[in-house]
Amino acid sequence: MIDVYTAHTPNGVKVPIALEELGVPYRMHRINLGANEQKRPEFLRLNPNGRIPAIVDPEGPGGLPLSVFESGAILWYLAEKFPGLMPGDPVERIRALEYTFFQVGGIGPMFGQAGWFARHTERMPLAIDRYQAEARRLTAVLEARLQAVPWLAGHVYSVADVMNFGWLRAPQYAGVNLEEFPAVQGWVERIAARPAVLRGLQALA
Ligand SMILES: N[C@@H](CCC(=O)N[C@@H](CS)C(=O)NCC(=O)O)C(=O)O
């Protein structure tokens, strides 16, 4: 039974979705971000960065408990351990790794900043324009990929799709209109309709 420490946010939803896709039992520990529970010492022992999500696998390597933080590392760890989200084809596996890093280094930070500046009480048009433009540019990269192949790794649904879906399911947060990105919109709708995805989101509702 994997212990999951998370909240209903773009990064937080990825872990229950992945566990549902993999059919792995888990215990949910909801972290109240408003109360700063992610900065408490007991949470910092799991993630020194003080952010959700984090997991503890009681049966890590060598049969010992293992904590993992950073959603990309968590999903990659789970996908390597349990069958279902890691492409078998070596090229598609690298594509999955690319689009996992792309999300962690690009989509996540840029969408996050775009949303943060757009909602700040002080209006900062330069920052809003810069981050929203970058969010749109990154979405265009996904659009080009998904015009060519059905899933980000290529022909199989993978860890990379779950990673990016966490953010693209709520694009308006970053000022992105998916009507301008039809392949991304269709991909979001296909993922959102998956029973495991519905269960993973329900676990956090
Ligand atoms: N790169 C990290 C980002 C994690 C992250 O930014 N989590 C946010 C929620 S989406 C958080 O914990 N925010 C609370 C805080 O920063 O104190 C990951 O992918 O796990």
Coordinates of C-alpha atoms and ligand atoms in Angstrom, one line a residue:
M1 CA 0.0 0.0 0.0
I2 CA 1.6 3.2 -1.2
D3 CA 1.2 6.3 1.1
V4 CA 0.3 9.4 -1.0
Y5 CA 0.7 12.9 0.4
T6 CA -1.0 15.3 -1.9
A7 CA -3.6 17.9 -2.6
H8 CA -6.1 18.8 -5.4
T9 CA -3.6 20.8 -7.6
P10 CA -2.1 20.3 -11.1
N11 CA 0.9 18.5 -9.6
G12 CA -1.1 16.8 -6.9
V13 CA -3.6 15.0 -9.1
K14 CA -0.9 13.2 -11.1
V15 CA -0.1 10.6 -8.4
P16 CA -3.6 9.2 -7.6
I17 CA -4.2 9.2 -11.4
A18 CA -1.1 7.2 -12.0
L19 CA -1.8 4.8 -9.2
E20 CA -5.3 4.2 -10.4
E21 CA -3.9 3.6 -13.9
L22 CA -1.4 1.1 -12.5
G23 CA -4.0 -0.6 -10.3
V24 CA -1.8 -0.1 -7.2
P25 CA -3.5 0.3 -3.8
Y26 CA -2.8 3.5 -2.0
R27 CA -3.6 5.4 1.1
M28 CA -4.4 9.1 0.6
H29 CA -3.1 11.7 3.1
R30 CA -4.5 15.1 2.1
I31 CA -2.1 18.0 2.7
N32 CA -3.8 21.3 3.5
L33 CA -1.7 23.8 1.6
G34 CA -3.6 26.7 3.0
A35 CA -2.6 25.7 6.5
N36 CA 1.0 25.2 5.2
E37 CA 1.1 21.5 6.3
Q38 CA 3.7 21.0 3.5
K39 CA 6.2 23.1 5.5
R40 CA 5.8 21.0 8.7
P41 CA 8.9 19.0 9.9
E42 CA 7.1 15.7 9.4
F43 CA 6.4 16.5 5.8
L44 CA 9.8 18.0 5.2
R45 CA 11.3 14.6 6.1
L46 CA 9.5 13.3 3.0
N47 CA 10.2 16.3 0.8
P48 CA 12.8 18.8 1.9
N49 CA 11.4 21.1 -0.8
G50 CA 8.2 21.5 1.2
R51 CA 5.8 20.9 -1.7
I52 CA 3.3 18.3 -2.7
P53 CA 3.2 15.6 -3.9
A54 CA 5.3 13.0 -2.1
I55 CA 4.9 9.2 -1.5
V56 CA 6.2 6.5 0.8
D57 CA 6.5 3.0 -0.7
P58 CA 6.8 0.7 2.3
E59 CA 8.4 -1.9 0.0
G60 CA 11.1 0.0 -1.8
P61 CA 14.4 -1.4 -3.0
G62 CA 15.7 -4.1 -0.7
G63 CA 12.2 -4.4 0.8
L64 CA 12.9 -1.1 2.8
P65 CA 10.5 1.9 3.0
L66 CA 11.4 4.6 0.4
S67 CA 10.1 8.1 0.2
V68 CA 10.0 9.9 -3.2
F69 CA 9.3 13.6 -4.0
E70 CA 9.0 15.5 -7.2
S71 CA 6.0 14.3 -9.3
G72 CA 8.2 13.3 -12.3
A73 CA 10.4 11.2 -10.1
I74 CA 7.4 9.7 -8.3
L75 CA 5.6 8.8 -11.6
W76 CA 8.8 7.4 -13.1
Y77 CA 9.5 5.3 -10.0
L78 CA 6.0 3.9 -10.1
A79 CA 6.0 3.3 -13.8
E80 CA 9.3 1.4 -13.6
K81 CA 8.0 -0.7 -10.7
F82 CA 4.5 -1.5 -11.9
P83 CA 3.5 -2.3 -15.5
G84 CA 1.1 0.0 -17.4
L85 CA 2.6 3.5 -18.0
M86 CA 6.1 2.8 -19.3
P87 CA 6.4 2.3 -23.0
G88 CA 8.0 -1.0 -24.0
D89 CA 9.6 0.4 -27.1
P90 CA 13.0 2.0 -26.2
V91 CA 12.5 5.1 -28.4
E92 CA 9.0 5.7 -27.0
R93 CA 10.5 5.3 -23.5
I94 CA 12.9 8.2 -24.3
R95 CA 10.1 10.3 -25.7
A96 CA 8.1 9.6 -22.5
L97 CA 11.2 10.8 -20.5
E98 CA 11.5 13.9 -22.7
Y99 CA 7.9 15.0 -22.2
T100 CA 8.1 14.2 -18.5
F101 CA 11.1 16.6 -18.2
F102 CA 9.3 19.1 -20.6
Q103 CA 6.4 19.2 -18.1
V104 CA 8.5 19.5 -15.0
G105 CA 10.9 22.1 -16.5
G106 CA 8.5 24.0 -18.8
I107 CA 4.8 23.6 -18.5
G108 CA 4.7 23.4 -14.7
P109 CA 6.8 26.5 -13.9
M110 CA 5.4 28.6 -16.7
F111 CA 1.8 27.8 -16.2
G112 CA 2.3 28.3 -12.5
Q113 CA 3.8 31.7 -12.9
A114 CA 1.2 32.8 -15.5
G115 CA -1.6 31.9 -13.1
W116 CA 0.1 33.4 -10.1
F117 CA 0.8 36.8 -11.7
A118 CA -2.7 37.0 -13.4
R119 CA -4.3 36.6 -9.9
H120 CA -2.0 38.9 -7.9
T121 CA -3.7 42.0 -6.5
E122 CA -1.0 44.2 -8.0
R123 CA -1.3 44.2 -11.8
M124 CA 2.0 43.4 -13.5
P125 CA 1.2 43.3 -17.3
L126 CA 4.8 42.6 -18.3
A127 CA 4.9 39.5 -16.1
I128 CA 1.4 38.3 -17.1
D129 CA 2.2 38.8 -20.8
R130 CA 5.5 37.0 -20.6
Y131 CA 4.3 33.9 -18.7
Q132 CA 1.0 33.6 -20.6
A133 CA 2.9 33.9 -23.9
E134 CA 5.3 31.2 -22.8
A135 CA 2.4 29.0 -21.6
R136 CA 0.9 29.3 -25.1
R137 CA 4.2 28.6 -26.8
L138 CA 4.7 25.5 -24.7
T139 CA 1.1 24.3 -25.5
A140 CA 2.0 24.8 -29.2
V141 CA 4.9 22.4 -28.8
L142 CA 2.4 19.8 -27.4
E143 CA 0.0 20.6 -30.2
A144 CA 2.7 19.8 -32.9
R145 CA 3.5 16.5 -31.1
L146 CA -0.1 15.5 -30.8
Q147 CA -0.9 16.4 -34.4
A148 CA 1.7 13.8 -35.3
V149 CA 1.0 11.0 -32.8
P150 CA -1.9 10.1 -30.5
W151 CA 0.1 10.2 -27.2
L152 CA 3.2 12.1 -26.1
A153 CA 5.5 9.1 -26.1
G154 CA 4.1 8.1 -29.5
H155 CA 1.6 5.3 -29.9
V156 CA 1.1 4.3 -26.3
Y157 CA -0.4 6.2 -23.4
S158 CA 2.3 6.7 -20.8
V159 CA 3.6 8.5 -17.7
A160 CA 4.3 11.5 -19.9
D161 CA 0.5 11.9 -20.6
V162 CA -0.4 11.8 -17.0
M163 CA 2.3 14.4 -16.1
N164 CA 1.2 16.9 -18.7
F165 CA -2.6 16.3 -18.2
G166 CA -2.3 17.5 -14.7
W167 CA -1.7 21.0 -16.1
L168 CA -3.5 21.0 -19.4
R169 CA -6.8 19.9 -17.9
A170 CA -7.1 23.5 -16.5
P171 CA -5.5 25.6 -19.1
Q172 CA -7.5 28.8 -18.4
Y173 CA -5.4 29.1 -15.2
A174 CA -2.5 30.1 -17.4
G175 CA -4.5 32.1 -20.0
V176 CA -4.4 29.2 -22.5
N177 CA -7.5 28.6 -24.7
L178 CA -7.5 25.1 -26.0
E179 CA -9.8 26.0 -28.9
E180 CA -6.6 27.2 -30.4
F181 CA -5.0 23.8 -29.9
P182 CA -7.4 21.2 -31.2
A183 CA -5.1 18.2 -30.9
V184 CA -4.3 19.1 -27.3
Q185 CA -8.0 19.6 -26.6
G186 CA -8.8 16.1 -28.1
W187 CA -6.0 14.5 -26.1
V188 CA -7.2 16.1 -22.8
E189 CA -10.8 14.9 -23.5
R190 CA -9.5 11.3 -24.2
I191 CA -7.5 11.3 -21.0
A192 CA -10.3 12.9 -18.9
A193 CA -12.7 10.1 -20.0
R194 CA -10.5 7.3 -18.8
P195 CA -12.1 5.5 -15.8
A196 CA -8.8 5.4 -13.9
V197 CA -8.4 9.2 -14.3
L198 CA -12.0 9.8 -13.1
R199 CA -11.2 7.6 -10.1
G200 CA -7.9 9.4 -9.4
L201 CA -9.6 12.8 -9.5
Q202 CA -12.5 11.5 -7.4
A203 CA -10.0 10.4 -4.7
L204 CA -9.1 14.1 -4.2
A205 CA -12.6 15.6 -4.7
Ligands
LIG1 N1 8.2 20.3 -9.4 C1 7.4 19.9 -8.3 C2 6.4 21.1 -8.1 C3 5.5 20.8 -6.9 C4 4.7 22.0 -6.6 O1 4.9 23.2 -7.0 N2 3.6 21.8 -5.7 C5 2.7 22.9 -5.3 C6 1.3 22.5 -5.6 S1 0.9 22.3 -7.3 C7 2.9 23.2 -3.9 O2 3.1 22.3 -3.1 N3 2.7 24.4 -3.5 C8 2.7 24.8 -2.1 C9 4.0 25.6 -1.7 O3 4.7 25.9 -2.6 O4 4.2 25.8 -0.5 C10 6.7 18.6 -8.7 O5 6.4 18.4 -9.9 O6 6.4 17.8 -7.7

